[in-house]
XYZ file of C-alpha atoms in Angstrom:
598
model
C 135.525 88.674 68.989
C 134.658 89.173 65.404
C 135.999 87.530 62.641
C 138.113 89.272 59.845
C 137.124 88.780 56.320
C 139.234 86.659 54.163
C 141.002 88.833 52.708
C 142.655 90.425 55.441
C 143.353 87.258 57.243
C 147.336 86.191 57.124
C 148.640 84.162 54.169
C 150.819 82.183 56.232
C 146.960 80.657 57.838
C 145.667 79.975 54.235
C 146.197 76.644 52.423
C 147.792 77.000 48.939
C 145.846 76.633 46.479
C 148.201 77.310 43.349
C 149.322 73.396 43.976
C 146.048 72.969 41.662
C 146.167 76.069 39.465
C 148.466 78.599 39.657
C 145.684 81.624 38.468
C 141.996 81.902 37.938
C 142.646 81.783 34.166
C 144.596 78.348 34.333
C 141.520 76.789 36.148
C 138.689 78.180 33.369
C 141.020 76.895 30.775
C 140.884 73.661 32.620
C 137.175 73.852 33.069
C 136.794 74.501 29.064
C 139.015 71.898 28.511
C 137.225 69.324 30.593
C 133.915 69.794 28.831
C 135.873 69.565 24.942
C 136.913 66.413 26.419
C 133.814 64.954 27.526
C 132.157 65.345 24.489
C 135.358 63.833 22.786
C 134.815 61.406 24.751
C 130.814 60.493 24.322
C 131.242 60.790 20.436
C 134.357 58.233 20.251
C 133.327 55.357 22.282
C 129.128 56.066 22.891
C 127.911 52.801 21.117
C 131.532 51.443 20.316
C 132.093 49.403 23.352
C 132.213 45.846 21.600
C 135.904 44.914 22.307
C 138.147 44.463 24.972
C 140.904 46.601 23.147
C 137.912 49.719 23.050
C 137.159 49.210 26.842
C 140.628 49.674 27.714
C 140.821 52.316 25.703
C 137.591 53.959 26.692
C 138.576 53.301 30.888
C 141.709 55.456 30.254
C 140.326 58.054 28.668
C 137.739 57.994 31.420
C 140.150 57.601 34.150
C 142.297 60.913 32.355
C 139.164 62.742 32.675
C 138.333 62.110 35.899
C 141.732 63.302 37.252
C 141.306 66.723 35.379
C 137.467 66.985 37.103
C 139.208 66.314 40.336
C 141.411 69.198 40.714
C 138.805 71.539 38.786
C 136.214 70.198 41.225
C 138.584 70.646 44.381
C 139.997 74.459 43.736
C 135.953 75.426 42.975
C 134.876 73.876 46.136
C 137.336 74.488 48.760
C 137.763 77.983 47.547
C 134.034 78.095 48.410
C 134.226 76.091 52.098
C 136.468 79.029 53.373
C 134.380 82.209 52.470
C 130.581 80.962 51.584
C 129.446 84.869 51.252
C 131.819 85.356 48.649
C 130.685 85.834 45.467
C 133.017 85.297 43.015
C 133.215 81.665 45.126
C 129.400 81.089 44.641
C 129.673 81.667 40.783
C 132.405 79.543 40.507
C 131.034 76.653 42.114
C 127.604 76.838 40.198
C 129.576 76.785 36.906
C 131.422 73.988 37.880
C 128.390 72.235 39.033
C 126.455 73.025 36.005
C 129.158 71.731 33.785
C 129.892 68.435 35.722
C 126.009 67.827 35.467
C 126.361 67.793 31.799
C 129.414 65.760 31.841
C 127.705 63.257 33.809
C 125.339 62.608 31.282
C 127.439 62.584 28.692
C 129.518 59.594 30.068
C 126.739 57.628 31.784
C 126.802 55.532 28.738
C 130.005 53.806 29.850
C 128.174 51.493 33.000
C 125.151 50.969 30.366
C 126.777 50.011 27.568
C 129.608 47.801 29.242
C 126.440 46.121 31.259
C 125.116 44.963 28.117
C 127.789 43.315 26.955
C 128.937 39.342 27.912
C 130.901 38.454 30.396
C 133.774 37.198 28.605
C 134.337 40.507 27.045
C 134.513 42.430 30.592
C 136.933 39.283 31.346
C 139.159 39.443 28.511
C 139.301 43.279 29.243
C 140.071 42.907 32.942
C 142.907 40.506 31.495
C 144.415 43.207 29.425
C 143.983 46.208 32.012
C 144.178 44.143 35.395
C 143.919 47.993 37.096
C 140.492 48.025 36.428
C 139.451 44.824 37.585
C 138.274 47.113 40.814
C 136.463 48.875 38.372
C 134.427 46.551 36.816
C 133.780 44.500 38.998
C 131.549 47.509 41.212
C 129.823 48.250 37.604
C 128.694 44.540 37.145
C 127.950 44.597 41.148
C 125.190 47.234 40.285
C 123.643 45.875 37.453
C 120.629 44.729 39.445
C 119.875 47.988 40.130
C 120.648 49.698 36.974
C 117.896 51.043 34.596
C 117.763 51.637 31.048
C 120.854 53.453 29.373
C 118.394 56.677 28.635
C 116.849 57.098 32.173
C 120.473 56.628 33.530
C 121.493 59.465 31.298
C 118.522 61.733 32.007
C 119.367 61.308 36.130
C 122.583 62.009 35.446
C 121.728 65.416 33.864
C 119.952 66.067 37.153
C 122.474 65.454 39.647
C 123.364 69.251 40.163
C 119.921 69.433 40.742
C 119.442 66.544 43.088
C 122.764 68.058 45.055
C 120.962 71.299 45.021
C 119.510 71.215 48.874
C 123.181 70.716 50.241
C 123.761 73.983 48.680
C 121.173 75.254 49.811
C 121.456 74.415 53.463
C 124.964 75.877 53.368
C 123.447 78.840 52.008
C 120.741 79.355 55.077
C 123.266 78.432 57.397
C 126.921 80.628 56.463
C 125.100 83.125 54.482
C 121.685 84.145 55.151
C 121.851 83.158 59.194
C 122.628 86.176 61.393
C 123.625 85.793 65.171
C 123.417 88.930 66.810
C 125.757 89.215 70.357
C 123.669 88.156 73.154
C 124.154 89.644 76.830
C 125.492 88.352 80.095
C 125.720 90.839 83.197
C 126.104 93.802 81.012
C 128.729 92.520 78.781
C 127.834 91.896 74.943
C 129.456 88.735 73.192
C 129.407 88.219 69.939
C 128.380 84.701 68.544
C 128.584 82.703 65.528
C 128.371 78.839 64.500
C 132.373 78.735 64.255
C 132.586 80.224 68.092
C 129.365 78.455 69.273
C 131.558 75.022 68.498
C 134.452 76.160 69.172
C 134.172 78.148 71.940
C 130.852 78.671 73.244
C 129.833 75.144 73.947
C 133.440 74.703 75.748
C 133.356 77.678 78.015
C 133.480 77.042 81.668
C 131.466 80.164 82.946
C 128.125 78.638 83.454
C 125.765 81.822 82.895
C 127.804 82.778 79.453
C 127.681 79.270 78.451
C 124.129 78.421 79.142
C 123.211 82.444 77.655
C 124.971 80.973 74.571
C 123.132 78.289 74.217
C 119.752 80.213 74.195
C 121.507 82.596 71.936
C 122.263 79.923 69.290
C 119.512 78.139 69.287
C 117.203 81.124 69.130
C 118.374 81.970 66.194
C 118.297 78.406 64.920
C 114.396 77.861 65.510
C 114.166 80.809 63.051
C 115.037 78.811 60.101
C 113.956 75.981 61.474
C 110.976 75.426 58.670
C 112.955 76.204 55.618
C 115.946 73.965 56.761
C 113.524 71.301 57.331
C 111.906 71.489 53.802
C 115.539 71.678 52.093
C 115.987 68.074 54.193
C 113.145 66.736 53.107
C 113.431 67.402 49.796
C 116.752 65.645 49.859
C 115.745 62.636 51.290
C 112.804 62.357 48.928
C 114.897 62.633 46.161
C 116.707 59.515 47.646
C 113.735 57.745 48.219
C 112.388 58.127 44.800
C 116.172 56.995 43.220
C 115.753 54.223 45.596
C 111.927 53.185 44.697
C 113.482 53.587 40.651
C 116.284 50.860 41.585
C 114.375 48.706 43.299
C 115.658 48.606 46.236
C 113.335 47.513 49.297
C 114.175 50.347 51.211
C 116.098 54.063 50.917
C 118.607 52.791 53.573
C 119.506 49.850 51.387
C 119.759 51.971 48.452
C 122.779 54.026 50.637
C 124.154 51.354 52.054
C 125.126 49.754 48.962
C 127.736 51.725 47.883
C 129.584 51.372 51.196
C 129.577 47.547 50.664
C 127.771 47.016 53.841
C 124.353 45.612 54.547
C 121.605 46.360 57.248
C 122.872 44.091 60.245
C 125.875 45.683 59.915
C 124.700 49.235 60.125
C 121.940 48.399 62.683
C 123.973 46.385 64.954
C 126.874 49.848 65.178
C 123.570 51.768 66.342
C 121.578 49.476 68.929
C 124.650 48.193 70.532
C 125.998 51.839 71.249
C 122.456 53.103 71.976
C 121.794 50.251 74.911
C 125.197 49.800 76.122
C 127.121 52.943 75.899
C 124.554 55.126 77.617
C 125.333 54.136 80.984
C 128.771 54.544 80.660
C 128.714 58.517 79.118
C 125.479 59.132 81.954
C 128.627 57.731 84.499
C 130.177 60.616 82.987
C 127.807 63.159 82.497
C 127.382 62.519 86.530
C 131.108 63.472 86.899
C 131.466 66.546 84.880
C 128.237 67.749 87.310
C 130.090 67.173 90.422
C 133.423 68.739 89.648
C 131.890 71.391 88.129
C 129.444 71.503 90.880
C 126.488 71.648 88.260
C 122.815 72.086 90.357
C 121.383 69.927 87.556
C 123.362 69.135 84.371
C 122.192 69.967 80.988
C 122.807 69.256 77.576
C 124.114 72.675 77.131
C 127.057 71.425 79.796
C 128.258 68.151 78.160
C 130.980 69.337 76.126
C 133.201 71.332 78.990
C 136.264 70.623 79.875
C 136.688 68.305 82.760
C 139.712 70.271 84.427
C 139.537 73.519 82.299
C 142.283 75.452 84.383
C 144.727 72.582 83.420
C 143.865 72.867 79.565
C 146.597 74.807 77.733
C 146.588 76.769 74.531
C 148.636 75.932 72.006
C 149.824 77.237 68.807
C 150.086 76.200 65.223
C 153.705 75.200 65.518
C 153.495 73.524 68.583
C 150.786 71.370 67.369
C 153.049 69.976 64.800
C 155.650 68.854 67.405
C 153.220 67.200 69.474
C 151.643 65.138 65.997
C 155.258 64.363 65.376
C 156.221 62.873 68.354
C 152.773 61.263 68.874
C 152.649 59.869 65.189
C 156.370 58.910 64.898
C 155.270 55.287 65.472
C 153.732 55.342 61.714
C 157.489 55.805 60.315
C 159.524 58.198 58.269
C 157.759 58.562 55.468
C 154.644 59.475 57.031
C 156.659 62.376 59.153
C 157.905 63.914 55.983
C 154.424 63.858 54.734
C 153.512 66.239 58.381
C 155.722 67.854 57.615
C 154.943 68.510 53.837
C 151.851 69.389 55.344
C 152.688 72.298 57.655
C 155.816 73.868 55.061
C 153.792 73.801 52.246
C 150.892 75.275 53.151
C 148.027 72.155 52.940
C 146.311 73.407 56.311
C 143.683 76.021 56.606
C 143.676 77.191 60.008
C 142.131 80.826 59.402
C 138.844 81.974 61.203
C 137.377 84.269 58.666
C 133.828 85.390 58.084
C 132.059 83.458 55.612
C 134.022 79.871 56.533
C 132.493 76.570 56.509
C 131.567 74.959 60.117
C 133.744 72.104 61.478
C 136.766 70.401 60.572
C 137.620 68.411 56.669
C 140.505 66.836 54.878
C 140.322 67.357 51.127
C 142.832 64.821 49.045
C 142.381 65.512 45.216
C 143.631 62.355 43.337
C 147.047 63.442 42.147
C 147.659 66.030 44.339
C 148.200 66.394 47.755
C 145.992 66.597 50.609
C 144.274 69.633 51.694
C 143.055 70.299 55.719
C 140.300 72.243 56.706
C 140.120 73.858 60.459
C 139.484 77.155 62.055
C 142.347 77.027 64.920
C 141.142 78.282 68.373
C 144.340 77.757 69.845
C 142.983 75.116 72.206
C 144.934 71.766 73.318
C 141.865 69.964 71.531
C 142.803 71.397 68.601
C 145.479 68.743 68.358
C 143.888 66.166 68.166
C 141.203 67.637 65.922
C 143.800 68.205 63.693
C 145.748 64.757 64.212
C 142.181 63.409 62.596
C 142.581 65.228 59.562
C 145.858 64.651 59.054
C 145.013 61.017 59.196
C 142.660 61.432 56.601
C 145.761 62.750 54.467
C 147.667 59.864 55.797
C 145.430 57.114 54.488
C 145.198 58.916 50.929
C 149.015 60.124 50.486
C 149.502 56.170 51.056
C 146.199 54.932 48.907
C 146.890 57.389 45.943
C 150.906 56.169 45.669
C 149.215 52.403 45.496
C 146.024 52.375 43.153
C 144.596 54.468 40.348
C 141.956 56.927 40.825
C 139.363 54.348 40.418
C 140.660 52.200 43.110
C 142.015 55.183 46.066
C 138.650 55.883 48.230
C 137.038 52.857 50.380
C 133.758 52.527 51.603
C 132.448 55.063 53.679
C 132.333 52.670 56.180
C 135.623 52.387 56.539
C 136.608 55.971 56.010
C 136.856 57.390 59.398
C 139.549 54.352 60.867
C 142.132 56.208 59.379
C 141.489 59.368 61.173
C 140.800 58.408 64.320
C 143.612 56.312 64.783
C 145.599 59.082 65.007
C 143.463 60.398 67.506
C 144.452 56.581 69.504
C 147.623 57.088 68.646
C 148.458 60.705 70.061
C 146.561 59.808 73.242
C 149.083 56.904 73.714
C 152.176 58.256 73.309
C 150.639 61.538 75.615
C 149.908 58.772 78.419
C 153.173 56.700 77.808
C 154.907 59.465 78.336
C 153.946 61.406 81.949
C 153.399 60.028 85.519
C 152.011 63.104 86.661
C 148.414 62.094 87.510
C 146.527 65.168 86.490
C 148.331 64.945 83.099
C 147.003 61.658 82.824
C 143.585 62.890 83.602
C 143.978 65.579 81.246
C 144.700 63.089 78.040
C 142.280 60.362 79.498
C 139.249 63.125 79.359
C 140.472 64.640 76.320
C 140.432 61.142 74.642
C 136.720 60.432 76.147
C 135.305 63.826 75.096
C 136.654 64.745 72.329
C 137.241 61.393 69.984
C 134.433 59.040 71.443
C 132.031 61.836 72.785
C 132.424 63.461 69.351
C 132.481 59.770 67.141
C 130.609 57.350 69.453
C 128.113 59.829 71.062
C 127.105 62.798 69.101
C 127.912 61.431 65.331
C 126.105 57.856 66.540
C 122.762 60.129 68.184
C 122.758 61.445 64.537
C 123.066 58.282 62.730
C 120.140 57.066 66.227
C 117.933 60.106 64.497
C 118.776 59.812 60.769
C 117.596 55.974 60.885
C 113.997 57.004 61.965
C 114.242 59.801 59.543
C 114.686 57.201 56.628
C 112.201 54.848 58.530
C 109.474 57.292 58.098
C 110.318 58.285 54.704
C 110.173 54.223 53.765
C 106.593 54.388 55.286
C 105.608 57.092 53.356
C 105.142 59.979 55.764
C 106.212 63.723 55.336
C 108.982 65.584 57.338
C 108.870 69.172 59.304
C 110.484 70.815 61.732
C 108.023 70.148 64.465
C 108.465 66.008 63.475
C 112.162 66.831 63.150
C 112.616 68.068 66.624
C 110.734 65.296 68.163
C 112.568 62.321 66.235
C 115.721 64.293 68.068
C 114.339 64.677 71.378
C 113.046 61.224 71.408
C 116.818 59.928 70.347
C 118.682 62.011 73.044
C 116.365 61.886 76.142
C 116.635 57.927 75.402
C 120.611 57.803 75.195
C 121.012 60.029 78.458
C 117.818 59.082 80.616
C 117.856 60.949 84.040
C 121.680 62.312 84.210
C 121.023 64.784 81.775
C 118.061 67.646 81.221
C 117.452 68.317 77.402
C 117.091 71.617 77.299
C 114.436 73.705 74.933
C 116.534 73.993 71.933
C 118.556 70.795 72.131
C 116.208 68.903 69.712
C 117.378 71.713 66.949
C 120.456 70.046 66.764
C 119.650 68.404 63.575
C 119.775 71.549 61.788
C 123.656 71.487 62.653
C 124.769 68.899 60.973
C 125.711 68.852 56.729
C 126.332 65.323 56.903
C 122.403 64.444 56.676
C 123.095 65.772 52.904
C 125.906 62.960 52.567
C 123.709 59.536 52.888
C 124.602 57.599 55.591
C 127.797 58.952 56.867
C 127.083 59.862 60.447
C 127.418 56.274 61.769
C 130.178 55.601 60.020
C 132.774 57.486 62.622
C 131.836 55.507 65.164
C 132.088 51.665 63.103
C 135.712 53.225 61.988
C 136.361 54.383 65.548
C 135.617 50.878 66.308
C 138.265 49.886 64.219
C 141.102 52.073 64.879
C 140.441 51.250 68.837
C 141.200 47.625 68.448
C 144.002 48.439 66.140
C 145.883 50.820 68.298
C 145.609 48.178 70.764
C 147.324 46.338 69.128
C 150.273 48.560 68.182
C 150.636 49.232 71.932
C 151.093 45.060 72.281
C 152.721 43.919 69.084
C 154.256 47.519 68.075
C 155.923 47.433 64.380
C 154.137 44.286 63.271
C 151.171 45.880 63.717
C 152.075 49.012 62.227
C 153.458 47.512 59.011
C 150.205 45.741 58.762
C 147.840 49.203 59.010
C 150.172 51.125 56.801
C 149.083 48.344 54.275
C 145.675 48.890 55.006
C 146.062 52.468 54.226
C 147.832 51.462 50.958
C 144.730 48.945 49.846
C 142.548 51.652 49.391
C 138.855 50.790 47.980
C 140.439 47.465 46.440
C 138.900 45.468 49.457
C 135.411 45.731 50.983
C 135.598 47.623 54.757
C 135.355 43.523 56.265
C 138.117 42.638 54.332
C 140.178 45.799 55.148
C 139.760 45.208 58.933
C 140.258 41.615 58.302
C 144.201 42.800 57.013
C 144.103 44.588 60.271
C 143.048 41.393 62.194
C 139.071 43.243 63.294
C 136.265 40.675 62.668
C 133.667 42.854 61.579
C 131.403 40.272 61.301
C 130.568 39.783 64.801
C 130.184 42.120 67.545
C 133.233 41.287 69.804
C 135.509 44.190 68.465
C 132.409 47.053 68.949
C 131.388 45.677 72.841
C 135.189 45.639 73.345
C 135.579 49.445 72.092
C 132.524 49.877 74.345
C 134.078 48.286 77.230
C 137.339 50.276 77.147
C 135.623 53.667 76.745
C 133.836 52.629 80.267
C 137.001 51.447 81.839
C 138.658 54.870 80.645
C 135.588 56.869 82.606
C 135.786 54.683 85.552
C 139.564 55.504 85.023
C 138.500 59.451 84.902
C 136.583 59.218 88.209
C 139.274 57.558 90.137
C 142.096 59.882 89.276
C 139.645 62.687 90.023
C 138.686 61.269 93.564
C 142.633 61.027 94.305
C 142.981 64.608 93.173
C-alpha cells in the first residue's frame, strides 16, 4: 500500500493548524515581529537589571516573548513533522531556527546578569512577582555551572547549530532513505518506516514478517555510517558543553535539568535490566508456543498474542472507547476529548513524507496538538489514549501556572501519558467476563505499554548509558561500535528465549530520541509512576483521582519526587519500581494461564 502525498490526503485526518495562524502571512508577520521584539528587548533591560521593579519588568516582557516564539515555533515545526520532503516545510523551519538562534543570544543576558546580582534583590523581586519564584529559583540553581555572560551569549548563537544533527538525522531517515518493496512468494509489498512499525513488525504471517525485517534493515545498514557520525557529533557537542560547565560527567550535565541525580537514573536501568528479563523471556516463551515459532526471534516479539481476536477500529470508535475508559478523570477532562476530536487537534493521516511514531504537541496558550498515523488497529487506542494524556496533563498545567512554570522534568513527563494507558486497560477488564477478552486487554497492556515503555524505551536508555560512558572516557563512536553496544544490551536482557537476528543491533538508528538527552528512560520511571497510581484509583477511586488531577495541575512547580510524593510514590526508594516489576510478571503469568484454559 502506498502512501498518498499530503496534499491529497482528507482534511477531516489533518489537525488544524489555523488555531495558531490563520495564513502563511499571519505567521511571517509573527516571525518579524518576534525578532523587533527581541532586540527591544536586549537594548531596554541588557545591563539595567539593578532593581527589583526592572526584573519584574524585564520577566514579563520575557515571558510575552516566549509565548509569541511558542506558537511561531509550533506551526514551523509540526507543519514540518507531517511532510519532511516538503519544501516549503524545510525552509520554514530553517528560518525559524535561524532566527530563534539569534534571539537566543540576544536574551542570554537575562540568567547572567540576574546571577550577578545579590540575593536580596532576586528576593525582593520574587516578593513582588511571586509567579516567578519557579523561575528564579532554577536560574540561581544553575549558577554553579554557568560561565561568563559573553561565552553564554556566544553558545547561545550556536544552538541552531548544535541542534543541527537532529535535523539532520530526520533528513537521512524521511527524506533521503528509500525502501524499495521486497518479495514474498511472488507477491511484491511495499515498505516504509511508518508500515515497518506499524504494520510490518505486527504481522502474523511469519515469512512476510521475517522478509520484512531483512527488508528494513537492509536498507538501514546502508546509512548506517553517516547516521552514526550525525550521533556522534551530537553527543560530542554535549560532552564538550558538559566539560565547559564543569560537570564530572555528560550524564550529569543531562540529568540536571530533569532535577534528578545518578542513583536515580541508574537504579530505573539495573533494576529493570536484572529483574524484568525473566519475566518478558516468560513471555517471549509464550508468544513461541502459540504461535508455534521453531525458534523465536527478535523479528517476532512484537505480534499479537491472539491476532484473529484483534479488531480494527476506526477513528470514531476510538473516541468512545477513551471516553468511557477515561470517564474516571471527570467532566472537564471529557470535554477536553472531546475538544480534541471536533476541533481537529489529532493528526491521524498516513502521508508520504510524515514523521515516524506517535507525539503530543501543547503550545503554551493554545491547545494541544496529537501526532499519529492511524492503522486502524485496536492498539491504536491506546497509542492514542497516551497522547491524549500528554494533552491532559498540559490543558490542566497551562490553566494553573505561567509559561515558565507548565512543563516538569522530563522525568516525570511520561506519568501522565501512560496512565491513561492504566486507565483504559482497567475499565476494558472491569468491564467483560469473557476470558479471551480478558486475554486480549491483559496482552495488549503487556505489549504494547510495558513492552513499548519498560522494554524497548529502557534497552535504549540500557544502550544510550554506555554510549555516554564511552564518550566520558574519551573514545570515538561508529557504526560498527554502535551495533555492538546494541547487541551486547539486547542479547543480555533476553538471554536464550530469544535469537538476535543480523540486523537487530541497527535498531539504534531508529530511534530520534538519542537527539533529546536522556529521555529514553524516562517512560519507563513515569510508567513506574502511573502503575502505582492507577492502583490506587482502582482501591481508593475519587480520592485518588482528585489527588492526580492536582498533580497534573502542579506542573514544573515541584521536582518529579515531590510530584509523585502528591501522588503518594516514594521515589526515593525502590519499592514502587520492584512493585511495577512484580505486577507486569503477575500479568504474564496471568497471560499464560488464561491461554492454557483456552
Amino acid at each position: 500500500m502506498a502512501f498518498p502525498l499530503r496534499k491529497d490526503v482528507p482534511i477531516e485526518q489533518t489537525w488544524d493548524l489555523t488555531h495558531l495562524f490563520e495564513t502563511e502571512a499571519q505567521f511571517e508577520a509573527a516571525l518579524a515581529h518576534i525578532t523587533v521584539s527581541a532586540t527591544q528587548f536586549e537594548q531596554r533591560f541588557s545591563g539595567q537589571l539593578t532593581a527589583a521593579n526592572i526584573i519584574v519588568e524585564a520577566m514579563k516582557a520575557y515571558e510575552e516573548l516566549r509565548k509569541q516564539m511558542v506558537f511561531v515555533s509550533t506551526y514551523a515545526s509540526l507543519h514540518q513533522s507531517v511532510d519532511q520532503k516538503n519544501t516549503e516545510n524545510q525552509m520554514r523551519i530553517g528560518a525559524v531556527q535561524t532566527a530563534f538562534a539569534k534571539i537566543a543570544a540576544q536574551t542570554s543576558f537575562l540568567q547572567s546578569d540576574l546571577l550577578q546580582l545579590d540575593a536580596h534583590v532576586l528576593e525582593e523581586a520574587s516578593s513582588i512577582a511571586p509567579q516567578y519564584v519557579h523561575f528564579i529559583a532554577a536560574i540561581l540553581r544553575e549558577k554553579p555551572h554557568t560561565l561568563h555572560p559573553e561565552v553564554e551569549k556566544v553558545l547561545a548563537a550556536f544552538s541552531g547549530t548544535f541542534s543541527a544533527p537532529y535535523s539532520l538525522y530526520n533528513t537521512t531517515k524521511l527524506v533521503d532513505m528509500k525502501f524499495p518493496n521486497f518479495d514474498v512468494d511472488g507477491e511484491s509489498l511495499p515498505m516504509s518506516y511508518n508500515l515497518f512499525e506499524g504494520d510490518w513488525e505486527l504481522e502474523t504471517d511469519t515469512d512476510k514478517r521475517h522478509a520484512a525485517f531483512h527488508a528494513f534493515y537492509s536498507k538501514l545498514a546502508d546509512y548506517q555510517h553517516t547516521t552514526a557520525k550525525t550521533y556522534e557529533m551530537a553527543v560530542k557537542q554535549e560532552k564538550t558543553e558538559a566539560d565547559l560547565r564543569g560537570y564530572e560527567s555528560v550524564l550529569d550535565f543531562l540529568l540536571f535539568p530533569q532535577e534528578v541525580d545518578r542513583a536515580l537514573y541508574n537504579r530505573q536501568i539495573d533494576i529493570i535490566m536484572e529483574e524484568l528479563a525473566p519475566h518478558m523471556r516468560k513471555y517471549a516463551n509464550l508468544l513461541q508456543r502459540v504461535h508455534n515459532l521453531e525458534r523465536m526471534t527478535f523479528a517476532d516479539l512484537k505480534i499479537p498474542l491472539d491476532p484473529t481476536y484483534e479488531p480494527t477500529i476506526t477513528v470514531e470508535q476510538s473516541r468512545q472507547y477513551m471516553k468511557d475508559g477515561l470517564s474516571v478523570m471527570g467532566d472537564d477532562y471529557m470535554q477536553m476529548l472531546d475538544r480534541a476530536f471536533d476541533e481537529r487537534w489529532i493528526d491521524f493521516a498516513n502521508n508520504e513524507g510524515k514523521s515516524t511514531g506517535a507525539f503530543c504537541s501543547s503550545p503554551y496558550g493554545a491547545h494541544p496538538y496529537v501526532f499519529i498515523s492511524w492503522t486502524s488497529r485496536m492498539n491504536e487506542v491506546f497509542v492514542l489514549a497516551h497522547e491524549l494524556g500528554h494533552a491532559g496533563h498540559f490543558y490542566n498545567s497551562q490553566q494553573h501556572q505561567n509559561i515558565f512554570d507548565a512543563r516538569p522534568s522530563l522525568y516525570f513527563i511520561e506519568a501522565p501519558s501512560t496512565m491513561n494507558e492504566m486507565l483504559m486497560a482497567n475499565h476494558l477488564l472491569q468491564n467483560s467476563n469473557d476470558a479471551r477478552f480478558k486475554r486480549w486487554v491483559i496482552s495488549s497492556v503487556v505489549a504494547r505499554t510495558y513492552y513499548h515503555n519498560f522494554v524497548t524505551h529502557l534497552l535504549e536508555a540500557a544502550y544510550q548509558r554506555d554510549v555516554y560512558e564511552a564518550i566520558d572516557a574519551g573514545k570515538s563512536l561508529n557504526a560498527p561500535f554502535l551495533n555492538q553496544l546494541k547487541r551486547n544490551v539486547l542479547e543480555t536482557f533476553w538471554g536464550d528465549a530469544v535469537d538476535i537476528n543480523e540486523g537487530a543491533e541497527l535498531t539504534w538508528m531508529r530511534q530520534p530520541h538519542y537527539y533529546m538527552g536522556l529521555y529514553p528512560y524516562t517512560y519507563s520511571a513515569g510508567l513506574t509512576i502511573s502503575t502505582q497510581v492507577s492502583q490506587r484509583i482502582l482501591r481508593e477511586g475519587q480520592v485518588a483521582v482528585e489527588e492526580w488531577l492536582a498533580v497534573l495541575q502542579a506542573g514544573g512547580t515541584k521536582s518529579p519526587v515531590e510530584l509523585a510524593k502528591m501522588a503518594r510514590v516514594d521515589l526515593t526508594t525502590e519499592q514502587p519500581l520492584r512493585e511495577t516489576i512484580a505486577y507486569i510478571g503477575s500479568l504474564i503469568d496471568e497471560l499464560e494461564t488464561l491461554t492454557n484454559e483456552l
